[in-house]
XYZ file of C-alpha atoms in Angstrom:
474
model
C 12.924 25.965 -3.071
C 10.637 29.247 -2.102
C 13.102 32.151 -0.501
C 10.611 34.517 0.090
C 12.162 36.673 2.752
C 11.464 36.276 6.310
C 11.980 37.931 9.391
C 14.272 37.696 11.818
C 13.573 36.873 15.075
C 12.542 39.083 18.165
C 16.131 38.543 19.560
C 18.304 38.883 17.339
C 16.618 41.856 15.479
C 18.308 44.844 15.451
C 16.305 48.420 16.154
C 14.851 49.864 13.437
C 16.597 53.327 13.056
C 14.555 56.587 13.016
C 14.579 57.261 9.289
C 16.215 60.894 9.196
C 14.304 61.844 5.766
C 11.656 61.361 6.761
C 9.367 64.576 6.128
C 11.522 64.670 2.821
C 8.512 65.023 0.081
C 8.799 62.914 -3.053
C 10.174 65.308 -4.768
C 13.002 66.342 -2.312
C 13.528 62.546 -2.629
C 14.838 62.275 -6.148
C 16.980 65.899 -5.405
C 18.559 63.252 -3.017
C 18.752 60.120 -4.916
C 20.379 62.241 -7.729
C 23.925 62.809 -5.756
C 23.785 59.554 -5.058
C 27.947 58.669 -6.592
C 25.898 56.839 -9.321
C 23.834 59.343 -10.254
C 20.149 58.197 -11.008
C 18.966 60.141 -13.484
C 16.295 62.287 -13.299
C 13.172 61.466 -14.153
C 10.270 63.847 -14.456
C 7.089 62.588 -11.932
C 4.318 63.395 -11.181
C 3.531 64.886 -6.979
C -0.800 63.949 -7.447
C -2.143 61.841 -5.233
C -4.369 60.479 -6.397
C -4.553 56.560 -6.206
C -6.128 55.848 -9.294
C -2.216 56.968 -11.444
C 0.066 54.912 -11.149
C 3.317 57.830 -10.699
C 6.104 58.052 -14.024
C 9.033 56.507 -12.545
C 7.088 53.103 -11.402
C 5.243 50.620 -14.418
C 3.423 47.157 -13.478
C 4.807 44.335 -14.269
C 2.959 40.508 -14.200
C 5.757 37.948 -14.819
C 5.620 34.226 -16.205
C 3.956 32.867 -12.814
C 0.875 35.497 -12.774
C 2.476 37.308 -9.835
C 2.731 40.891 -10.285
C 4.781 42.951 -9.257
C 6.153 47.081 -9.134
C 9.125 48.812 -10.254
C 10.649 52.014 -10.201
C 13.115 52.529 -12.324
C 14.899 55.807 -10.706
C 15.046 53.679 -7.097
C 16.024 50.567 -8.888
C 13.209 49.254 -6.345
C 11.139 46.475 -7.440
C 8.098 45.745 -4.767
C 4.809 42.948 -4.439
C 3.099 46.533 -2.546
C 0.345 48.277 -3.970
C 2.445 51.550 -5.454
C -0.975 53.076 -6.416
C -1.386 53.787 -3.117
C 0.245 57.090 -2.248
C 1.120 56.843 1.549
C 2.896 53.510 0.667
C 5.098 54.958 -1.557
C 6.009 57.871 0.225
C 6.835 55.141 3.234
C 8.592 53.120 0.113
C 10.165 56.191 -0.931
C 11.710 57.302 2.784
C 13.342 52.963 3.327
C 14.771 53.288 -0.265
C 16.551 56.920 0.737
C 17.497 55.801 4.188
C 18.852 52.976 2.654
C 21.283 54.340 0.014
C 22.193 56.360 2.193
C 23.610 54.088 5.182
C 25.060 51.156 2.127
C 26.860 54.392 1.128
C 28.450 55.549 4.177
C 28.290 51.757 6.496
C 28.060 48.822 3.996
C 30.585 50.284 1.462
C 32.920 50.556 4.058
C 33.239 46.333 3.388
C 31.625 46.275 -0.628
C 31.670 48.767 -3.443
C 28.665 50.263 -4.663
C 27.897 46.998 -7.114
C 26.490 48.738 -10.472
C 23.597 46.536 -11.438
C 22.395 46.786 -7.615
C 18.453 45.940 -7.543
C 16.357 46.157 -3.954
C 13.144 44.099 -2.868
C 11.032 45.913 -0.805
C 8.200 44.475 1.468
C 5.977 46.303 4.060
C 6.177 44.666 7.943
C 2.614 44.769 8.928
C 3.285 42.557 11.691
C 5.475 44.476 13.840
C 4.930 46.941 16.262
C 5.638 49.733 14.391
C 4.954 49.136 10.668
C 8.041 49.435 8.100
C 9.742 48.834 5.048
C 12.096 46.136 5.002
C 14.188 44.236 2.077
C 17.260 43.050 0.426
C 19.654 44.134 -1.888
C 20.445 42.112 -4.833
C 22.992 42.314 -7.801
C 24.734 39.584 -9.845
C 27.655 41.286 -9.916
C 28.659 40.299 -6.381
C 26.739 36.830 -7.165
C 24.283 37.066 -4.366
C 20.803 38.949 -2.084
C 22.220 41.320 1.252
C 19.919 42.016 3.745
C 19.461 45.873 4.603
C 20.929 47.134 7.485
C 22.269 43.906 7.794
C 25.820 43.835 6.017
C 27.585 40.769 6.988
C 24.199 38.921 6.266
C 24.788 36.890 2.680
C 21.806 35.063 1.807
C 23.989 33.767 -1.568
C 23.430 32.842 -4.835
C 20.183 30.616 -4.249
C 18.584 33.750 -3.458
C 19.358 35.702 -5.545
C 17.807 33.161 -8.777
C 14.433 33.689 -6.572
C 14.872 37.012 -7.008
C 15.259 36.644 -11.210
C 12.840 33.748 -11.335
C 10.035 36.752 -9.424
C 11.167 39.214 -10.832
C 12.968 39.383 -14.418
C 10.546 41.584 -16.465
C 11.748 44.683 -15.803
C 15.464 43.921 -17.360
C 16.317 44.694 -21.147
C 19.876 43.670 -21.128
C 20.909 40.611 -19.436
C 22.605 41.419 -16.150
C 26.762 40.681 -15.768
C 27.915 37.318 -15.392
C 24.235 35.276 -15.216
C 24.599 33.708 -18.352
C 28.298 32.642 -17.956
C 26.894 31.200 -14.221
C 23.990 29.327 -16.320
C 26.284 28.411 -18.533
C 29.065 26.452 -15.902
C 26.226 24.749 -14.431
C 25.208 23.367 -17.841
C 28.403 22.151 -18.653
C 28.731 20.461 -15.196
C 26.038 18.477 -15.613
C 26.705 17.141 -18.775
C 30.385 16.008 -17.723
C 28.013 14.239 -15.187
C 25.868 12.457 -16.977
C 28.427 11.910 -19.628
C 31.502 10.182 -17.449
C 28.484 8.643 -14.881
C 31.297 9.957 -11.917
C 27.800 10.168 -9.881
C 29.699 13.054 -7.760
C 26.717 15.029 -7.782
C 22.932 14.506 -7.431
C 21.874 16.321 -10.494
C 17.686 17.251 -10.918
C 18.034 16.555 -14.542
C 18.231 13.864 -17.223
C 20.063 14.263 -20.040
C 16.963 14.240 -22.211
C 15.759 17.376 -19.924
C 19.517 18.990 -20.340
C 19.216 19.058 -23.871
C 15.453 20.119 -23.446
C 16.845 23.065 -21.216
C 19.631 23.739 -24.043
C 17.083 24.058 -26.785
C 15.131 26.671 -25.583
C 17.966 28.521 -24.053
C 19.511 28.844 -27.596
C 16.427 29.417 -29.800
C 16.310 32.783 -26.860
C 19.757 33.829 -27.478
C 19.280 33.874 -31.054
C 16.216 36.049 -30.863
C 17.841 38.603 -28.246
C 21.409 38.738 -30.701
C 18.174 40.081 -33.351
C 16.226 42.849 -34.305
C 14.269 43.790 -30.975
C 15.845 41.493 -29.081
C 15.435 43.192 -25.522
C 11.598 41.680 -25.438
C 13.114 38.896 -25.896
C 15.185 39.294 -22.170
C 12.790 38.486 -19.401
C 12.334 34.934 -20.901
C 16.105 33.974 -21.391
C 16.130 35.005 -17.770
C 13.319 33.544 -16.462
C 14.329 30.352 -18.436
C 17.844 30.348 -16.962
C 16.965 31.206 -13.523
C 14.294 28.507 -13.088
C 16.723 26.012 -14.018
C 19.324 27.544 -11.926
C 16.522 26.929 -8.991
C 16.359 23.685 -9.280
C 19.917 23.537 -9.496
C 20.604 25.343 -6.192
C 17.607 23.385 -4.803
C 19.675 20.174 -5.281
C 22.722 21.598 -4.437
C 21.456 23.306 -0.542
C 20.139 19.764 -0.393
C 22.773 17.478 -1.233
C 25.393 19.822 -0.194
C 28.150 18.622 -3.618
C 30.849 20.981 -3.490
C 31.161 21.668 -0.143
C 33.006 20.390 2.696
C 29.885 18.280 4.551
C 29.031 16.981 0.954
C 30.525 13.292 2.693
C 28.444 13.611 6.064
C 25.205 14.900 4.659
C 24.661 11.508 3.060
C 26.434 9.508 5.536
C 25.193 5.642 6.057
C 21.456 6.247 8.081
C 20.266 2.961 9.726
C 17.772 1.064 7.386
C 17.329 -3.022 8.822
C 14.497 -3.359 11.095
C 15.509 -3.668 14.558
C 11.925 -2.113 16.383
C 10.498 -5.072 18.361
C 11.524 -8.097 19.151
C 13.393 -10.831 16.782
C 10.331 -13.108 17.935
C 7.847 -9.771 16.434
C 10.650 -9.554 13.807
C 10.029 -12.846 12.564
C 6.405 -13.661 12.243
C 5.901 -10.144 10.432
C 9.054 -11.527 8.180
C 6.822 -14.554 7.331
C 3.718 -12.702 6.750
C 5.786 -10.405 4.652
C 7.880 -12.483 3.422
C 10.615 -10.243 3.570
C 9.317 -7.493 1.433
C 8.341 -4.377 4.743
C 12.010 -4.252 5.088
C 12.561 -3.183 1.336
C 9.795 -0.764 1.797
C 11.351 0.227 5.292
C 14.759 0.667 3.680
C 13.345 2.988 0.891
C 11.887 5.165 3.089
C 14.482 5.723 5.196
C 16.893 6.668 2.606
C 15.073 9.470 1.498
C 16.112 10.559 5.061
C 19.267 13.203 5.574
C 21.340 12.989 8.315
C 20.055 15.937 9.251
C 16.352 14.812 9.155
C 15.771 17.308 5.514
C 14.163 15.272 3.091
C 15.037 15.518 -0.699
C 11.683 16.603 -2.148
C 12.839 14.882 -6.165
C 13.929 11.785 -3.729
C 10.601 11.534 -2.079
C 9.015 11.704 -5.307
C 11.378 9.250 -7.265
C 9.989 7.216 -4.669
C 6.502 7.838 -4.845
C 7.075 6.942 -8.700
C 8.348 3.939 -8.704
C 5.714 2.498 -5.560
C 3.133 3.466 -8.669
C 4.867 1.262 -11.087
C 5.012 -1.537 -9.073
C 1.375 -1.578 -8.221
C 0.259 -0.749 -10.987
C 1.718 -3.484 -12.230
C 1.034 -5.641 -9.358
C -3.025 -4.695 -10.310
C -2.030 -5.967 -13.150
C -0.653 -9.133 -11.908
C -3.577 -9.773 -10.046
C -6.015 -9.304 -12.406
C -4.011 -12.300 -14.089
C -4.161 -14.431 -10.962
C -8.265 -13.653 -10.696
C -9.209 -14.457 -13.596
C -6.810 -17.407 -13.536
C -8.335 -18.858 -10.091
C -11.997 -18.200 -11.099
C -11.442 -20.257 -14.524
C -9.543 -22.938 -12.135
C -12.231 -22.964 -9.969
C -15.348 -23.698 -12.443
C -13.440 -26.960 -12.856
C -16.040 -30.124 -11.609
C -15.143 -32.271 -8.856
C -12.031 -29.999 -7.559
C -10.497 -32.040 -4.094
C -10.639 -30.022 -1.160
C -6.858 -28.954 -1.054
C -7.374 -27.316 -4.350
C -10.234 -25.612 -4.127
C -9.262 -23.975 -0.987
C -6.241 -23.053 -2.104
C -7.858 -21.945 -4.968
C -10.004 -19.788 -3.153
C -7.445 -18.469 -0.880
C -5.101 -17.260 -4.357
C -8.923 -15.500 -5.076
C -9.190 -13.386 -2.078
C -5.575 -12.493 -1.900
C -6.021 -11.343 -5.671
C -8.999 -9.080 -4.776
C -7.274 -7.785 -1.889
C -4.158 -7.058 -3.521
C -6.043 -5.213 -6.319
C -8.078 -3.302 -4.045
C -5.834 -1.903 -1.794
C -3.151 -0.818 -4.673
C -6.386 0.726 -6.632
C -6.695 2.515 -3.167
C -2.844 2.887 -2.788
C -3.029 4.683 -7.132
C -5.423 6.853 -6.073
C -3.548 8.511 -2.953
C -0.231 8.581 -4.340
C -0.688 9.841 -7.747
C -1.028 13.473 -6.570
C 2.050 13.395 -4.493
C 5.481 13.141 -7.244
C 6.041 16.771 -6.047
C 5.330 17.281 -2.789
C 6.225 20.351 -0.547
C 8.142 20.478 1.826
C 5.756 20.258 4.620
C 3.563 17.049 2.819
C 7.430 15.176 3.408
C 7.864 15.785 6.735
C 4.661 14.570 7.898
C 4.255 11.472 6.026
C 7.673 10.817 6.740
C 7.684 11.521 10.291
C 3.761 11.715 11.360
C 3.195 10.288 14.678
C 0.986 7.471 16.419
C 0.261 7.244 19.700
C 3.343 7.692 21.630
C 5.580 5.203 19.296
C 8.975 6.604 17.987
C 8.998 7.898 14.305
C 11.020 4.736 13.005
C 8.717 2.135 14.395
C 5.771 4.481 12.456
C 8.033 4.069 9.260
C 8.212 0.764 9.660
C 4.401 0.498 9.890
C 4.643 2.320 6.835
C 6.397 0.065 4.794
C 4.101 -3.204 6.370
C 1.056 -1.154 4.882
C 2.819 0.220 1.238
C 3.857 -3.852 0.880
C 0.372 -5.037 1.712
C -0.133 -4.948 -2.635
C 2.876 -6.999 -3.595
C 2.559 -8.939 -0.339
C -0.737 -10.341 -1.346
C 0.352 -10.820 -4.842
C 3.197 -13.250 -3.975
C 0.775 -15.426 -1.653
C -2.177 -15.500 -4.606
C 1.098 -16.363 -6.136
C 1.769 -19.254 -3.643
C -1.523 -20.348 -2.960
C -2.141 -20.844 -7.113
C 0.801 -23.222 -7.280
C -0.385 -24.995 -4.235
C -3.297 -25.590 -6.256
C -1.937 -26.490 -9.360
C 0.707 -28.359 -7.815
C -1.795 -30.818 -6.167
C -4.176 -30.882 -8.768
C -1.554 -32.054 -11.447
C -0.336 -34.896 -9.128
C -3.401 -35.975 -8.495
C -4.723 -36.226 -11.766
C -1.737 -37.902 -13.691
C 0.112 -41.401 -13.304
C 2.173 -42.675 -10.432
C 5.101 -42.625 -12.932
C 4.458 -38.642 -13.313
C 3.424 -37.798 -10.126
C 6.532 -39.034 -8.674
C 8.313 -36.501 -11.677
C 5.845 -33.980 -10.228
C 6.682 -34.832 -6.875
C 10.591 -34.179 -7.260
C 10.095 -30.910 -9.101
C 7.777 -29.603 -6.543
C 10.349 -30.507 -4.172
C 13.261 -29.032 -6.626
C 11.361 -25.682 -6.795
C 10.813 -25.223 -3.028
C 14.295 -25.609 -2.139
C 15.458 -22.997 -4.859
C 12.557 -20.534 -3.239
C 14.175 -21.382 0.422
C 17.646 -21.348 -1.081
C 17.478 -18.028 -2.679
C 15.648 -16.211 0.699
C 18.191 -16.905 2.603
C 21.484 -16.084 0.415
C 20.437 -12.855 -0.561
C 18.648 -12.448 2.895
C 22.545 -13.341 4.121
C 24.252 -11.087 1.566
C 22.513 -7.548 2.100
C 22.789 -8.698 6.266
C 26.527 -8.429 5.324
C 26.319 -5.238 3.433
C 24.794 -3.658 6.486
C 27.223 -4.615 8.682
C 29.878 -2.729 6.498
C 28.084 -0.057 6.544
C 27.698 0.395 10.369
C 31.599 -0.386 10.592
């Protein structure tokens, strides 16, 4: 989950305080820092103002995602701003010392100064007065805190996002990080083993095993010679795993009081339009559109948030269905071509076979088109899901538009069903007309039994699921 820091709205933002140490130069800033309670060790620093050389306390890193950031060993500050720029460095030093002074006087009354505190600063260029803003991260306190807003606790999800983006400067594991990771692994393994289905965890058993194999390998190397070189890899691996776990937790809210209401039943049956329109669409689409509509509705949460993994799973299942329908459509197409090649076919048989051929070609062409359009959508972003589920069409409401979407999605399978029915008609007609009287009576009886069975199965399951929906609504 992208948890890039965002600025508060104009109505809620407190006025940016006057920085009392703006007049200090860089050496004076370090002298002030050395008097803080934790006693930050003083390091040699070059006072050169040339922007082509990075000063001594600053180190430049590139993380596993290819993102470059700068870390100051003395200030414990991470930033993606260009620290080769002397002006930006000076402003960052002022912001860092001012934040440290605020935390010491105001924030320290609520929280003691964390021993593993890390700061992330970014330059706000869109405000009226450009300035540095940032957040404070502490694994010991288990979360991220905003500068100058001591009551704003962003939580553990943001903490893992910080470790995921900025792990390269660590030489040892932060406190409690490994314990939280192993707790999540233990919970996930227990959930998958007992199949209690209390939580929608993002990994399968095979994926959990792969995660633990990588963890054990990196953990063994960290404990060996030159183990500090492997610490960033281990932190990034745990943070990447926990980012996905916390993303699932925030979508499904398991472990919180909102866990029951987050997945409250929503309307999944088709109610748009009159009864006559629903009957016509039910006959044309053989009821398949209602199943696709229900699957689209099940991706939604009650608060109109969509889960990326659920939507990706829906797209994967649709791709599998369209691949299978394309294969069957090709089989029916070949069978119909061979059947039409027979000589002296009656009009009914030839017409039914041609109709089956057209339905097979339609299913094949539309199925291939859907595969091309949806194959790259297995892991979409939030905006892509929102536009797909809640897009507008004329003046229709989103639910009606989702029903229309479900009708289009069901076309390959519906055309395949009509192709099979038309092919069945041609085969049964051919069989009855080409045999003797006794064989014709037998095949006619068999056809009647199959038709009764077909309509009986359709009515049975339609009534069964209608009763289930009525119980859910109650």
